[in-house]
Coordinates of C-alpha atoms in Angstrom, one line a residue:
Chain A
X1 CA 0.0 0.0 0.0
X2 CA 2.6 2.4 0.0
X3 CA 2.5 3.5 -3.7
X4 CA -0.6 4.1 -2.7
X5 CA -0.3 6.5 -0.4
X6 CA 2.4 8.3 -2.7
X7 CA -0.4 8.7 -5.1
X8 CA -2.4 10.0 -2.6
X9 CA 0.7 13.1 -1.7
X10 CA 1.1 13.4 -5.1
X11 CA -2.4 14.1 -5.5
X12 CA -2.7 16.4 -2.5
X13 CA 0.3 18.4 -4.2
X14 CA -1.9 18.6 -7.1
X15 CA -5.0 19.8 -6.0
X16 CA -2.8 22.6 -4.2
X17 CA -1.1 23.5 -7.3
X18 CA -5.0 23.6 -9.2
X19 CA -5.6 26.4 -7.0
X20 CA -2.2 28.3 -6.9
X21 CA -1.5 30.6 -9.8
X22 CA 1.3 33.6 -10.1
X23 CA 1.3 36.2 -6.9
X24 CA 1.7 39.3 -9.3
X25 CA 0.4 38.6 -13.2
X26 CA -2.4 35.5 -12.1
X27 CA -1.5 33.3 -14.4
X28 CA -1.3 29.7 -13.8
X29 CA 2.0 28.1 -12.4
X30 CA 4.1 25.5 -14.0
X31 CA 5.6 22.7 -12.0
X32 CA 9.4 22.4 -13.1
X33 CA 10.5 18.9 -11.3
X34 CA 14.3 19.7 -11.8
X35 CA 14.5 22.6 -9.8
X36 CA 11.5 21.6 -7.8
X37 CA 10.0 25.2 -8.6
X38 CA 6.7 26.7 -9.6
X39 CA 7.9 28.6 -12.7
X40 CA 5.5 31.5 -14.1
X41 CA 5.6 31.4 -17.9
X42 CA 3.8 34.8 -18.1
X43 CA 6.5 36.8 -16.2
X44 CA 9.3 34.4 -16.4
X45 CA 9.9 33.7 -12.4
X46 CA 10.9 30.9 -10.7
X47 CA 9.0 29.8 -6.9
X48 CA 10.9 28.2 -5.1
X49 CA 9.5 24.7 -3.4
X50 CA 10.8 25.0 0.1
X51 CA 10.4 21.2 2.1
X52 CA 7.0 20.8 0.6
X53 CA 6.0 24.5 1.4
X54 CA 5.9 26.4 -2.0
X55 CA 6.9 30.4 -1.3
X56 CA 5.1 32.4 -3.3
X57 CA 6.2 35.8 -1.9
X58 CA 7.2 38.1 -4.7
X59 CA 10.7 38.8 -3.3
X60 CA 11.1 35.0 -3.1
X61 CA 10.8 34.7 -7.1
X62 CA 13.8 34.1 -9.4
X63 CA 13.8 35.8 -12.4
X64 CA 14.7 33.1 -14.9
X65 CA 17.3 34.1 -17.3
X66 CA 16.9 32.0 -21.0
X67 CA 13.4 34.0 -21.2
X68 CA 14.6 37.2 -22.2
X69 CA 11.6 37.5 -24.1
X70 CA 8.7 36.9 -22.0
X71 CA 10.1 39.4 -19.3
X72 CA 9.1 42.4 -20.5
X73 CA 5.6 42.0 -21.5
X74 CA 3.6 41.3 -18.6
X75 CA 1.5 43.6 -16.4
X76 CA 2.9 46.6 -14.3
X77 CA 3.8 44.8 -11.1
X78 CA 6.5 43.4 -12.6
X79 CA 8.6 46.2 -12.5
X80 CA 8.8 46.5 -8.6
X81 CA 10.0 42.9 -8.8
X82 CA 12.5 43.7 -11.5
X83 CA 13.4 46.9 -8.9
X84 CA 13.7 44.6 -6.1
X85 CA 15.9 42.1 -7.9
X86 CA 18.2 44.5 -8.8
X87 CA 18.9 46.1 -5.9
X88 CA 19.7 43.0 -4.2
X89 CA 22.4 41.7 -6.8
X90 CA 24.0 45.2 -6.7
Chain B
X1 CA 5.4 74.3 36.6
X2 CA 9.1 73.7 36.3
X3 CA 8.4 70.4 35.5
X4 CA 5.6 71.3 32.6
X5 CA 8.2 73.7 30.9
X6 CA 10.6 71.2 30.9
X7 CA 8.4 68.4 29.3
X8 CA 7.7 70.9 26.5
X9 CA 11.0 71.9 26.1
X10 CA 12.5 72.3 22.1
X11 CA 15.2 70.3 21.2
X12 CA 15.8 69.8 17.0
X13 CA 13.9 67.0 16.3
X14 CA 14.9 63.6 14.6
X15 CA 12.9 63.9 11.6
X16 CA 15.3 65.3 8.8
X17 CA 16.3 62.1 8.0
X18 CA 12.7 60.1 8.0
X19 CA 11.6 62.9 5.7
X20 CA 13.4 62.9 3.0
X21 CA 13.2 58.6 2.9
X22 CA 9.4 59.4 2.6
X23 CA 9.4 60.5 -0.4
X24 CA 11.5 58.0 -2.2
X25 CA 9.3 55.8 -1.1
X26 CA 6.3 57.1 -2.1
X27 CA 7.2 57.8 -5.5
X28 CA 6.6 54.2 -6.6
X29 CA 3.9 53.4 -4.1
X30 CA 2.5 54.8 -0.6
X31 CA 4.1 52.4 1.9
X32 CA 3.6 52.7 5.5
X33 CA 4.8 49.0 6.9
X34 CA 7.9 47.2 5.9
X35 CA 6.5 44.0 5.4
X36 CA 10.1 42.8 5.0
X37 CA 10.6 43.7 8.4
X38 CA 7.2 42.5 9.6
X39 CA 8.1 39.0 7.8
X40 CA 11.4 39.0 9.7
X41 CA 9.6 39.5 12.9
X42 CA 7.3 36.8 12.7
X43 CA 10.0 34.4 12.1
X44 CA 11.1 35.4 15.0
X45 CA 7.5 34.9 16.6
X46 CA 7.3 31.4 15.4
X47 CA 10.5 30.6 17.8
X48 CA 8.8 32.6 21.0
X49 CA 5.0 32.3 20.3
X50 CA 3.5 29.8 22.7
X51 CA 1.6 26.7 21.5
X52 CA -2.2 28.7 23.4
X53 CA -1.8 32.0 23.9
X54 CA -4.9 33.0 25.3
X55 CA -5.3 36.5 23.4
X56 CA -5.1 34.8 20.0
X57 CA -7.0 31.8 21.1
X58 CA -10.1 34.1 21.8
X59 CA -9.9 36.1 19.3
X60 CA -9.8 32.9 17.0
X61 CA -12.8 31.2 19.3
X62 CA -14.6 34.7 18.8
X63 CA -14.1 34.8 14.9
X64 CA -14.5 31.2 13.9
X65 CA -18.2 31.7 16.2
X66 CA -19.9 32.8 13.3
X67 CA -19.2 29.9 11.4
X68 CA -21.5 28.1 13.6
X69 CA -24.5 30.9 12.5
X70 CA -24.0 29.6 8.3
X71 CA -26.3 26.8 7.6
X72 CA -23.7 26.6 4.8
X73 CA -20.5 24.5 5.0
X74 CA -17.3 25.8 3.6
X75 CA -15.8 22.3 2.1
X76 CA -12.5 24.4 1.4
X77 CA -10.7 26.6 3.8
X78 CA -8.1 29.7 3.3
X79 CA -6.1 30.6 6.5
X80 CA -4.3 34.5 5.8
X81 CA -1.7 34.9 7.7
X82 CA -2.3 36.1 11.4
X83 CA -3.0 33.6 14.2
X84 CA -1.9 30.5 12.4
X85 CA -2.3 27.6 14.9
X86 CA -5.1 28.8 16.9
X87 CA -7.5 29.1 13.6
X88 CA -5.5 25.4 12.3
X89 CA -6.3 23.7 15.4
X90 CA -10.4 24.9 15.5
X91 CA -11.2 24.2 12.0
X92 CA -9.3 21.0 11.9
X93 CA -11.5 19.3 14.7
X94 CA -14.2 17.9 13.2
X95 CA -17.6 19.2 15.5
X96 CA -18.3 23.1 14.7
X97 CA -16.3 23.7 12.4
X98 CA -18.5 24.7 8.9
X99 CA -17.9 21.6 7.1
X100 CA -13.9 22.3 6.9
X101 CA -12.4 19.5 4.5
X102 CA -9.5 20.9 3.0
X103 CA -7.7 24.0 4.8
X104 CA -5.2 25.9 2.8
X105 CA -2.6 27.5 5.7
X106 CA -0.8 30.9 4.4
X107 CA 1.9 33.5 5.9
X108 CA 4.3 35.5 5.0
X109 CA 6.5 34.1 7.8
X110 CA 8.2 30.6 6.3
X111 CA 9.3 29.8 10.2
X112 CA 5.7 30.5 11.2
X113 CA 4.7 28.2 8.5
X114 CA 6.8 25.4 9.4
X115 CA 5.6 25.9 13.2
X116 CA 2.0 25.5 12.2
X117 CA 3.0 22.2 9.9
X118 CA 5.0 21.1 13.1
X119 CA 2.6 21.6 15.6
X120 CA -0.2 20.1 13.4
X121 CA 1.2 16.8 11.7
X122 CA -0.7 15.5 9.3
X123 CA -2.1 11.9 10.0
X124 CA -4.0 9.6 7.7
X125 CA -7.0 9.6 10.5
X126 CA -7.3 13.3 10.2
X127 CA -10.5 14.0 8.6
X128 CA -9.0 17.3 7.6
X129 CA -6.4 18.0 4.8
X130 CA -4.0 20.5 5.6
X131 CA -1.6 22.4 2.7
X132 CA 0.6 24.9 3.5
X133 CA 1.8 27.9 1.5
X134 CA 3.7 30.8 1.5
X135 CA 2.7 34.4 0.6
X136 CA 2.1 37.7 0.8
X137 CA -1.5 38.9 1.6
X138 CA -1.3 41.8 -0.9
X139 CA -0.4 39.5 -3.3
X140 CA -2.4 36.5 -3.2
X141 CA -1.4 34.0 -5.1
X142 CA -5.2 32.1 -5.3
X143 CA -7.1 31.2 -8.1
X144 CA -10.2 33.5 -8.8
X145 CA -13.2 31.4 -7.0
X146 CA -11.7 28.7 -5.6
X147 CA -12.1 28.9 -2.0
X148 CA -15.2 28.6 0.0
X149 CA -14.2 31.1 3.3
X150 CA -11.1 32.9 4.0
X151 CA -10.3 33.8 7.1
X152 CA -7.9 36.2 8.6
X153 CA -6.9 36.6 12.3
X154 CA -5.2 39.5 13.2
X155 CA -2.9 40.0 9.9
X156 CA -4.8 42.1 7.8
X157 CA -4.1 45.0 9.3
X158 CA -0.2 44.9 8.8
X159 CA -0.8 45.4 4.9
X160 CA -0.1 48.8 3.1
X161 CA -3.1 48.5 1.1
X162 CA -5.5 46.7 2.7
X163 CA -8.7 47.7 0.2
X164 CA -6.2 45.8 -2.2
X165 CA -6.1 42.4 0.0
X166 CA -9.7 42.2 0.3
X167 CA -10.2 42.7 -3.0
X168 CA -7.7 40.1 -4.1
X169 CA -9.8 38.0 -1.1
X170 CA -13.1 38.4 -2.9
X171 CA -11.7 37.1 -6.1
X172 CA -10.1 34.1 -4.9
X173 CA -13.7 33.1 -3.3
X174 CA -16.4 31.4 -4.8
X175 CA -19.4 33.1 -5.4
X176 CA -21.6 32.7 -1.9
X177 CA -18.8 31.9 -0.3
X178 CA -17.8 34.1 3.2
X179 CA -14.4 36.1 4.4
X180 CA -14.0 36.4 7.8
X181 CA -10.8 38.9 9.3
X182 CA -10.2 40.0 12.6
X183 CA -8.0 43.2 12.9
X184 CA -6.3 45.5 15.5
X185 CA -8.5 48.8 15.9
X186 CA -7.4 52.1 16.6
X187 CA -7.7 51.6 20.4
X188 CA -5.5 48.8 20.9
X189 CA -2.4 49.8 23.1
X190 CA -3.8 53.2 23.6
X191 CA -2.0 53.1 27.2
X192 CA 1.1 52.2 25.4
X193 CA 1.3 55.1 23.0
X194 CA 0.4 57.8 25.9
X195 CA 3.4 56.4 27.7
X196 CA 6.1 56.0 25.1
X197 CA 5.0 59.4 24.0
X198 CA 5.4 61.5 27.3
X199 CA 8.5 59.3 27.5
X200 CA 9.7 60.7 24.1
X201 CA 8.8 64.0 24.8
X202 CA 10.6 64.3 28.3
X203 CA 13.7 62.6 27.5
X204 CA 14.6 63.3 23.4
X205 CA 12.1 66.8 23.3
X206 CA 10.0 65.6 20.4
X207 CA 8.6 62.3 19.1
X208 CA 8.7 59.6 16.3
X209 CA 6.0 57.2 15.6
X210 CA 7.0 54.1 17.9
X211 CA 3.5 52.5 18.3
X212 CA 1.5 54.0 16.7
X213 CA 1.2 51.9 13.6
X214 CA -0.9 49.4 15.6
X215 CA -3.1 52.4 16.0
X216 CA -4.1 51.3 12.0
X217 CA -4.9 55.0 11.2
X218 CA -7.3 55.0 13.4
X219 CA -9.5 52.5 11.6
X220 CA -12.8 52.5 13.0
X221 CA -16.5 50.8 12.9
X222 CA -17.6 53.1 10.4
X223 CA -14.3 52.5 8.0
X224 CA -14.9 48.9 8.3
X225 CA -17.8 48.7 7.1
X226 CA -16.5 51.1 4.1
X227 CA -13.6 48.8 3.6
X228 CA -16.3 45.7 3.0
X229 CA -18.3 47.8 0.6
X230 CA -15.3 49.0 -1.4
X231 CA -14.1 45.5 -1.8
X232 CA -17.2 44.6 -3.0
X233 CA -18.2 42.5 -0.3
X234 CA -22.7 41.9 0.0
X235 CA -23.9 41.3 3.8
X236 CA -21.5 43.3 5.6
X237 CA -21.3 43.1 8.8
X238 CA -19.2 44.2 11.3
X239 CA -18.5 44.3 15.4
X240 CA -15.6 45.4 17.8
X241 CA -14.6 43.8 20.9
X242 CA -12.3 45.0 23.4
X243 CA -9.9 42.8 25.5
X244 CA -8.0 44.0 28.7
X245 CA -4.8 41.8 29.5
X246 CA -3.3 42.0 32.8
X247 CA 0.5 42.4 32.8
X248 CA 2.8 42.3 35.5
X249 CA 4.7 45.5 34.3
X250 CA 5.1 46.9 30.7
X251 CA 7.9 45.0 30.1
X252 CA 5.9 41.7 29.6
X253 CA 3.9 43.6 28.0
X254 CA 6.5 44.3 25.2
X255 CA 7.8 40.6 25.7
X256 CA 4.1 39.3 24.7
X257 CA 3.9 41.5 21.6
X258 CA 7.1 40.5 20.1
X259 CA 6.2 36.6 20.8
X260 CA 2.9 37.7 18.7
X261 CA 4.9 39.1 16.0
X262 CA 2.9 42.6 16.3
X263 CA 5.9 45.1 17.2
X264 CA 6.3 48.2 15.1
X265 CA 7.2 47.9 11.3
X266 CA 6.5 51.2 10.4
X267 CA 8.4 51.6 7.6
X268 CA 9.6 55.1 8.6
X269 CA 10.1 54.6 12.0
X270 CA 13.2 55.5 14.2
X271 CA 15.3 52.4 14.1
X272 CA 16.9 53.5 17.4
X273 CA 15.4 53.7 21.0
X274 CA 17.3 54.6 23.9
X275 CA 17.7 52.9 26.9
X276 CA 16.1 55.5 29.4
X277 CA 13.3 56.2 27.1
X278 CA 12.4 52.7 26.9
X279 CA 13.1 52.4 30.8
X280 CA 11.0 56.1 30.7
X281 CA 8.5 54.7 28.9
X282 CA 7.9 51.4 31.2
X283 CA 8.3 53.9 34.5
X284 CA 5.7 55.9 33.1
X285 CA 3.0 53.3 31.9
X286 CA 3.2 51.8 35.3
X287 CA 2.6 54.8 37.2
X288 CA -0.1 55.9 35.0
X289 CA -2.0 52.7 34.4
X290 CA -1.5 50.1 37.2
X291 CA -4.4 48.9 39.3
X292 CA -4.9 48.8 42.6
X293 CA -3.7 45.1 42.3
X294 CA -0.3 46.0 41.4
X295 CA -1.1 44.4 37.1
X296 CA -0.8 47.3 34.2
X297 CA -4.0 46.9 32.1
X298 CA -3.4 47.1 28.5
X299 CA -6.4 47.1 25.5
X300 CA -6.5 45.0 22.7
X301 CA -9.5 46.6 20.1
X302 CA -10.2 43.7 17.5
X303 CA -12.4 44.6 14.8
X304 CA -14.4 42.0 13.3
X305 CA -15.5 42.2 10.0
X306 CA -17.6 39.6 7.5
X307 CA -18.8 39.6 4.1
X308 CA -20.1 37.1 1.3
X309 CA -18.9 36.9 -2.3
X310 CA -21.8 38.2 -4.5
X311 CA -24.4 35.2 -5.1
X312 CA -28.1 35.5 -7.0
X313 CA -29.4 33.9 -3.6
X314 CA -28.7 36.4 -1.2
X315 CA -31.3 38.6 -0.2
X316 CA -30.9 42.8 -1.7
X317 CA -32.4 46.0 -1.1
X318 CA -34.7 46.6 -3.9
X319 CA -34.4 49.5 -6.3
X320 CA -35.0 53.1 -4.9
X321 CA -38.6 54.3 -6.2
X322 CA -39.9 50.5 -6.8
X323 CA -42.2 50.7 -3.6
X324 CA -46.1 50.0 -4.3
X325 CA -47.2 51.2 -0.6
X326 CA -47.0 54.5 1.2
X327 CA -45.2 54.3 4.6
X328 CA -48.1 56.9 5.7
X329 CA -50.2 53.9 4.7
X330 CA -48.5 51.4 6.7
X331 CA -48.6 53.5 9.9
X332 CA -52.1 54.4 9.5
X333 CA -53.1 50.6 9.2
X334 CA -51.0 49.4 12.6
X335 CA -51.7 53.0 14.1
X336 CA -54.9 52.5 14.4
X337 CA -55.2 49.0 15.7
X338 CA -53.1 49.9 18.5

């Protein structure tokens, strides 16, 4: 019974993820197994997946760097986060 | 009247600097708390926050009440930030608590987080199922209508823009479905504030904002009930309770407001207090407040506030004007029965 109850966690992980979608553009989240993120396509960020908990903060987010192209057209909020990111790397 | 003119005396006062960071910050946005800083002192509050504390029990009791007045059942759950375990630990029993079957725990806090998932294992016998997530209240990162009731205990009123978190509330709820928040009023610590200010005053000749952004500018009944309408929120309703806890001396006081996470974040406050005001400020709360008992009193306003998504079933006022029957008519029918 204990793939069972892996189905069942994976399931539970799921349903969470069904409800969760991006902090700032709400757009649905991806699920990116290799970095065990939640990667917004729409704005190009990276959640992380803490020990099961996923952070969805906007200061948590990564901005992802192959997608130079999807950066720069989503909504307004984005731009604090780009402000935010910045000031921390300089 | 030596000691008056010296209270009032004139010394420069320490705002130069807080001005002038003001306005940079309010060119991109107006922000009044550092929620960085608030996030930073509820991980800390995770570490020193009892498992009952009986402030933020009641207040949760109090709240999650009015879940026994729905004849409806709220199947899934949203937790905002605020008083984590208590609100975790009464909808998670299965008796009175509206139908709870899946409860969605949120904070800003990852420590306070991971407390709550501690404290609150999750067991295959557990009728409940518990997720955890974390995020920021003024950007909630729900799906619009996918929740049944969200409730907040005593976080809301740390946001900058709370019209904007009630708003993003409303949307993540289904239609018919109910928010329930619980925030600190403009009354809360009143005794607090009168001391750390006549503290201020005597020994650095002016004052800064220490507590007063508890003080929630001052929200009160009346604004509630705004806030609910502007976020588009039908049924409003909305009541205020006022708690007195007993300390031994204003330094538990302090002690019990950091291990709730609810010290100043002010996001222009003065990041240094000395050590006679802060000695000042204690001397004077106790000499000014304490009962006969030898306790110093301090209030707690919590301002409760519901309201229901938008659904065709609710009951409405009807349109202005669309009345068939005088009240003149009404009054002459009953008046002269009586």
């Amino acid at each position: 019974m204990v793939r069972g109850s892996k189905e069942v966690l994976q399931k539970a992980a799921k349903t969470l993820t069904d409800i969760l979608v991006c902090p700032l553009s709400k757009q649905p989240l991806r699920y990116c197994e290799e970095s065990n993120s939640l990667i917004s396509d729409a704005i190009g960020v990276a959640f992380p997946i803490k020990n099961g908990v996923p952070c969805l903060v906007p200061t948590d987010g990564k901005i992802l760097e192959e997608e130079d192209a999807s950066k720069h057209d989503s909504d307004t909020n984005l731009s604090a986060l780009n402000e935010e990111s910045h000031g921390r790397s300089a | 009247m030596r000691g008056a003119a010296s209270l009032w005396r004139k010394q420069p006062l320490p705002f130069a600097c807080h001005s002038r960071t003001f306005v940079s910050d309010s060119t991109s946005k107006l922000r009044i708390f550092d929620r960085q800083r608030k996030r930073a002192q509820r991980d800390r509050a995770a570490w020193s926050t009892p498992l009952h504390d009986p402030l933020l029990h009641s207040v949760a009791q109090n709240l999650l009440d009015r879940l026994q007045d729905c004849k409806k059942t709220f199947p899934t759950a949203l937790c905002l930030g605020g008083a984590l375990q208590p609100i975790t630990r009464s909808l998670s029993a299965p008796p009175a608590n509206g139908g709870v079957e899946k409860l969605i725990v949120m904070d800003a806090s990852y420590d306070m987080v991971q407390a709550c998932r501690n404290a609150y294992p999750a067991s295959p016998n557990n009728a409940v199922q518990k997720e955890f997530l974390v995020a920021d209240e003024e950007f909630l990162p729900i799906k619009e209508s996918s929740v049944d009731l969200v409730v907040s205990c005593l976080g809301l009123h740390w946001t900058n823009d709370l019209p904007g978190a009630m708003i993003q509330s409303r949307l993540a709820l289904k239609p018919d479905g109910l928010f329930l928040a619980a925030i600190l009023g403009g009354e809360t610590l009143k005794e607090l504030r009168i001391a750390c200010t006549l503290a201020q005053m005597e020994r650095e000749g002016g004052i800064s904002p220490r507590v007063s952004p508890l003080a929630q500018a001052c929200l009160i009944v009346r604004d509630a009930g705004n806030l609910l309408t502007r976020a588009g929120f039908t049924l409003p309703g909305v009541d205020v309770d006022e708690y007195i806890v007993k300390y031994e001396s204003a330094l538990e006081l302090i002690e019990h407001l950091r291990a709730m996470g609810e010290t100043n974040a002010l996001s222009q406050m003065n990041n240094i207090l000395k050590r006679d005001t802060a000695l000042a400020t204690a001397a004077i709360y106790d000499s000014m407040f304490s009962s006969e008992d030898g306790t110093v009193p301090a209030t707690f306003q919590v301002i409760y506030m519901t309201g229901w998504r938008e659904h065709p079933s609710q009951q409405k006022a009807k349109r202005r004007g669309s009345a068939t029957i005088s009240f003149k008519d009404i009054q002459k029918q009953f008046g002269s029965q009586s």
